Amino acid sequence: MNYIGEHLFPGQLGHFFVVLSFVASLIATIAYAKAFRTADLAQKESWKRLARTAFFTESVSVLVVFVSLYYIISHHYFEYKYAFTHSDKSLQVEYLLSCFWEGQEGSFMLWSFWHCVLGWILIWRSKDWENGVMMVLSFAQFCLASMILGIYFFGNKVGSSPFILARNEGFFDSAPIFKDVTNGGLRADYLTLLKDGTGLNTLLQNYWMVIHPPILFLGFATTIVPFAFAIAGLLRQKHDWIKPALPWASFSAAILGLGVMMGAAWAYESLSFGGYWAWDPVENASLVPWLTLVAGLHTNVIYKQTGYSLRPTYFFYIISFLLVLYSTFLTRSGILGDTSVHAFTDLGMNVQLLLFVLVFLVPAFGLFAWRYKSIPTIVKEESTYSREFWIFIGSLVLFLSGIVIIAKTSVPVFNKLFGTNIAPPEDPEYAYNQIQIFVAIVIGLLTAITQYLKYKDTPKAFFAKKIWIPTGIAVVISLAISFFGHISYDKKGYGFLYAIHLAIFASVYAVVANASYIWLGLKGKIKAAGASVAHVGFGMVLVGILLSSSKKTVLSWNTTGITPLTADPKAKGNAAGDPAENITLFKGQPTDMGRYMVTYTQDTMNQADRKRYFEIDFKAKDGSEGFRVYPDVIKQNKGMEGFSANPSAKHYWYKDIFVYITSFQENSREDTSSYRSRAMKVGDTVFYSNGFMVLNSVGKNPERMKAKYQPDESALFLDITVFAKDGRRYPLTPGVALKGMQLRELPDTVLAQSLVVKFNRVLDDKAGKLEIGIKESAAITDLITLKVYEFPMINILWLGVIVMVTGFIMSVLQRIRENRRGALRVS
């Protein structure tokens, strides 16, 4: 049956090239394997040419697939399931690319694209190692291509195609509007009724999500290079791959680390859990491969300098790539759906995802075990005053840290595999922090002292002479921070607080010692200082994390006594937390918030990004500063109810004021509440739900109220003071104006108390007894609840990331220069 308006060619083209990339990657794998195993030079070159041709075909195919899917999404061809479920017509142009990585298929394509880019660099640069390394990479491409194949083999579906039509998946079967009444099938003109897609997840509509996933997936992709070198080395039983792999490992650590921290920046600016890291399972799954990769990078340096630690280097590079594959299984299998805000939904590919892990894990560890005894090792133990000994200890600590993190993250997997019901900890963040704080202490100290040690052995006097200056400086700085920095995080007991102070010293020590080493050890040779610069950055990251987290302060304590929040503060997904930590602001009413007077001035709907922005005005009570922030909310899509909040922040060089909306209420709904009549006279008290009011006096035609009545009217006004439960006082002046037989009511309101009072009538003129009407209604004003944090010194963290990545890149360039000089000496 022909369906009106369908655009089938882009999908057919894309699917053809998916199949072609699948076949081409298999041919490239086989051809490179033949070239790798063949001793005859002529045959080796012949197989290599075929392999390169196949890899070129594969690269072109991946590019065409990428362009085809972008064309479908950007042209809003909602007959395709991928475009229908991940985009809509109102989506801004800059977020169209984000539609790629919202779905699993698109993220696999991104991963495959980076493999193609890396592959051509390896073909250009890896020389004798090309065949073995590209054999492994091409096989990974084969596996990735199978993930988006979307065809059936012997009744089993392999992969999920991004080019499948929505109607073939039964998307419209349950909607009567799309049903053809004549035959019960889908109407031929169904597309004329399909007005829009379901849209991009609101959490992904952030500029960080345009740049964070490509960088993160480049980091994932690069981990295969050290892995491929290691596998090729085991197969050839040659170990000089260590030198060309070293700059690749440094580059991978730089990019993967940058990608992880870009995710933290996205969480900080887009998620409303009040921070940049929450030990979310998906965050953990990307962090752990970085930890093991950095461990492998350091043992690689040890082997290059001393001949020690070759076996650990093999292990760390192998496990790093396998952990990337395992993180792929965790985040895409649906297992983490109840524990992570980042995880993909289950596409029914769990078996294939598991095979993707096992097809690399079993041969890699099998080969490693088989070749283990043949891997060269030095029997003699290292000196405890040698650099290599403590670098290895640091690498081991990083590895053990990763094991602890991934074990805790894998609890849902254990529960599913073994039928257990291990409950998550009541405080997940502290469950990780109570262990990782000691990792920070150990790594900080080792990062500080290790570079002052020499390889093989170090004279004690030499070490003491070099290390005492940075040690003294670090002690002074860390003590100043501890005593004058108001580090008083005692929520988890004094033991944890002491650990924080120790970690601050270790982190400061890492920064000072490595900065000093550039001059004390390297004599100011900046080109050779990549490792020191990276260590300075890492120390700054630790300092930034410790200070911003331990000094994180809630500013938004509720001083109004009013809150619309009723949710359980411990409930999952409750961004508000404790209602007492959320201040209620009434539109146009300045409200006391500690150091600031805060006013919700206005809000506006931006039709371009469909976000509602709230203007919040902060004024310091001492007059020292004033600023405005613009947090926003966006209506949830994809069948979810409510709104998603996006924070806003005021950035200073030494702190951030972090603000997000936890609830909002506008007075567009009908007011169904009614007035309650109460009798009173001067001096009497009348209660309402949030306090009481006192009638002070009654005035006839008062001069100060002239603006409210006409010159030819007689007016009577009540002077009332409202006393709220929180101790605040508000003036009220309800009245009436009389002209002839026409009576006009002049009610008055206290917006901050949702209170309206009117003057009804005089009950007893002689006794001075009057009747007023009291109405309490949430519909009389707009209000919001706001959560505000102060993050001191958080910019040290972001600056540390930049410095660390810069140091890694400097190391890459340094290693490339060293390899070139070595090649020239050999030639």
PDB file of C-alpha atoms in Angstrom, residues 85-175:
ATOM      1  CA  THR A  85      10.355  10.026  18.862  1.00  0.00           C
ATOM      2  CA  HIS A  86      13.350  12.401  19.178  1.00  0.00           C
ATOM      3  CA  SER A  87      12.369  15.703  17.538  1.00  0.00           C
ATOM      4  CA  ASP A  88       9.554  18.112  16.793  1.00  0.00           C
ATOM      5  CA  LYS A  89       8.953  21.141  14.581  1.00  0.00           C
ATOM      6  CA  SER A  90       9.457  23.700  17.334  1.00  0.00           C
ATOM      7  CA  LEU A  91      12.942  22.439  18.192  1.00  0.00           C
ATOM      8  CA  GLN A  92      15.690  25.019  17.766  1.00  0.00           C
ATOM      9  CA  VAL A  93      18.205  24.371  14.996  1.00  0.00           C
ATOM     10  CA  GLU A  94      21.119  24.072  17.431  1.00  0.00           C
ATOM     11  CA  TYR A  95      19.428  21.149  19.156  1.00  0.00           C
ATOM     12  CA  LEU A  96      18.834  19.078  16.013  1.00  0.00           C
ATOM     13  CA  LEU A  97      22.197  17.369  16.506  1.00  0.00           C
ATOM     14  CA  SER A  98      21.198  16.549  20.085  1.00  0.00           C
ATOM     15  CA  CYS A  99      18.412  14.422  18.599  1.00  0.00           C
ATOM     16  CA  PHE A 100      21.147  12.077  17.338  1.00  0.00           C
ATOM     17  CA  TRP A 101      22.466  11.178  20.754  1.00  0.00           C
ATOM     18  CA  GLU A 102      19.148  11.056  22.548  1.00  0.00           C
ATOM     19  CA  GLY A 103      18.568   7.681  20.929  1.00  0.00           C
ATOM     20  CA  GLN A 104      20.855   4.667  21.161  1.00  0.00           C
ATOM     21  CA  GLU A 105      21.175   4.294  17.403  1.00  0.00           C
ATOM     22  CA  GLY A 106      22.482   7.828  16.938  1.00  0.00           C
ATOM     23  CA  SER A 107      25.007   7.506  19.751  1.00  0.00           C
ATOM     24  CA  PHE A 108      26.340   4.283  18.198  1.00  0.00           C
ATOM     25  CA  MET A 109      26.700   6.186  14.922  1.00  0.00           C
ATOM     26  CA  LEU A 110      28.625   8.956  16.695  1.00  0.00           C
ATOM     27  CA  TRP A 111      30.942   6.376  18.249  1.00  0.00           C
ATOM     28  CA  SER A 112      31.480   4.751  14.844  1.00  0.00           C
ATOM     29  CA  PHE A 113      32.172   8.130  13.221  1.00  0.00           C
ATOM     30  CA  TRP A 114      34.983   8.848  15.699  1.00  0.00           C
ATOM     31  CA  HIS A 115      36.442   5.388  15.062  1.00  0.00           C
ATOM     32  CA  CYS A 116      36.649   6.294  11.374  1.00  0.00           C
ATOM     33  CA  VAL A 117      38.487   9.531  12.159  1.00  0.00           C
ATOM     34  CA  LEU A 118      40.882   7.757  14.525  1.00  0.00           C
ATOM     35  CA  GLY A 119      41.373   4.949  12.020  1.00  0.00           C
ATOM     36  CA  TRP A 120      42.724   7.253   9.330  1.00  0.00           C
ATOM     37  CA  ILE A 121      45.121   8.872  11.804  1.00  0.00           C
ATOM     38  CA  LEU A 122      46.322   5.390  12.802  1.00  0.00           C
ATOM     39  CA  ILE A 123      46.753   4.405   9.143  1.00  0.00           C
ATOM     40  CA  TRP A 124      48.843   7.536   8.694  1.00  0.00           C
ATOM     41  CA  ARG A 125      50.907   7.289  11.880  1.00  0.00           C
ATOM     42  CA  SER A 126      51.101   3.742  13.279  1.00  0.00           C
ATOM     43  CA  LYS A 127      53.464   2.319  10.627  1.00  0.00           C
ATOM     44  CA  ASP A 128      54.371  -1.307  11.439  1.00  0.00           C
ATOM     45  CA  TRP A 129      51.531  -1.549  13.948  1.00  0.00           C
ATOM     46  CA  GLU A 130      48.818  -0.558  11.474  1.00  0.00           C
ATOM     47  CA  ASN A 131      47.679  -4.077  10.616  1.00  0.00           C
ATOM     48  CA  GLY A 132      47.254  -5.304  14.166  1.00  0.00           C
ATOM     49  CA  VAL A 133      45.738  -2.104  15.559  1.00  0.00           C
ATOM     50  CA  MET A 134      43.344  -1.570  12.637  1.00  0.00           C
ATOM     51  CA  MET A 135      42.270  -5.211  12.786  1.00  0.00           C
ATOM     52  CA  VAL A 136      40.944  -4.602  16.307  1.00  0.00           C
ATOM     53  CA  LEU A 137      39.418  -1.224  15.444  1.00  0.00           C
ATOM     54  CA  SER A 138      37.710  -2.596  12.317  1.00  0.00           C
ATOM     55  CA  PHE A 139      36.211  -5.431  14.323  1.00  0.00           C
ATOM     56  CA  ALA A 140      34.837  -2.874  16.789  1.00  0.00           C
ATOM     57  CA  GLN A 141      33.352  -1.054  13.789  1.00  0.00           C
ATOM     58  CA  PHE A 142      31.757  -4.307  12.674  1.00  0.00           C
ATOM     59  CA  CYS A 143      30.147  -4.679  16.109  1.00  0.00           C
ATOM     60  CA  LEU A 144      28.950  -1.062  16.152  1.00  0.00           C
ATOM     61  CA  ALA A 145      27.490  -1.390  12.646  1.00  0.00           C
ATOM     62  CA  SER A 146      25.543  -4.443  13.807  1.00  0.00           C
ATOM     63  CA  MET A 147      23.916  -2.295  16.503  1.00  0.00           C
ATOM     64  CA  ILE A 148      22.102  -0.184  13.881  1.00  0.00           C
ATOM     65  CA  LEU A 149      21.589  -2.917  11.302  1.00  0.00           C
ATOM     66  CA  GLY A 150      17.953  -3.614  12.117  1.00  0.00           C
ATOM     67  CA  ILE A 151      17.606  -6.845  10.122  1.00  0.00           C
ATOM     68  CA  TYR A 152      16.623 -10.384  11.058  1.00  0.00           C
ATOM     69  CA  PHE A 153      18.941 -13.405  11.000  1.00  0.00           C
ATOM     70  CA  PHE A 154      17.113 -16.715  11.433  1.00  0.00           C
ATOM     71  CA  GLY A 155      14.237 -14.993  13.176  1.00  0.00           C
ATOM     72  CA  ASN A 156      16.438 -12.953  15.530  1.00  0.00           C
ATOM     73  CA  LYS A 157      16.617  -9.201  15.169  1.00  0.00           C
ATOM     74  CA  VAL A 158      20.129  -7.788  14.987  1.00  0.00           C
ATOM     75  CA  GLY A 159      20.399  -4.132  15.938  1.00  0.00           C
ATOM     76  CA  SER A 160      17.870  -1.329  15.817  1.00  0.00           C
ATOM     77  CA  SER A 161      17.727   0.713  12.621  1.00  0.00           C
ATOM     78  CA  PRO A 162      17.352   4.495  12.872  1.00  0.00           C
ATOM     79  CA  PHE A 163      15.657   4.368   9.464  1.00  0.00           C
ATOM     80  CA  ILE A 164      12.700   2.205  10.407  1.00  0.00           C
ATOM     81  CA  LEU A 165       9.258   3.640   9.693  1.00  0.00           C
ATOM     82  CA  ALA A 166       7.068   4.406  12.690  1.00  0.00           C
ATOM     83  CA  ARG A 167       4.084   2.647  11.105  1.00  0.00           C
ATOM     84  CA  ASN A 168       6.083  -0.569  10.863  1.00  0.00           C
ATOM     85  CA  GLU A 169       6.583  -0.440  14.632  1.00  0.00           C
ATOM     86  CA  GLY A 170       2.845  -0.067  15.244  1.00  0.00           C
ATOM     87  CA  PHE A 171       3.122   3.481  16.582  1.00  0.00           C
ATOM     88  CA  PHE A 172      -0.286   4.514  15.268  1.00  0.00           C
ATOM     89  CA  ASP A 173      -2.228   1.277  15.686  1.00  0.00           C
ATOM     90  CA  SER A 174      -3.908   2.285  18.941  1.00  0.00           C
ATOM     91  CA  ALA A 175      -5.077   5.724  17.790  1.00  0.00           C
TER      92      ALA A 175
END
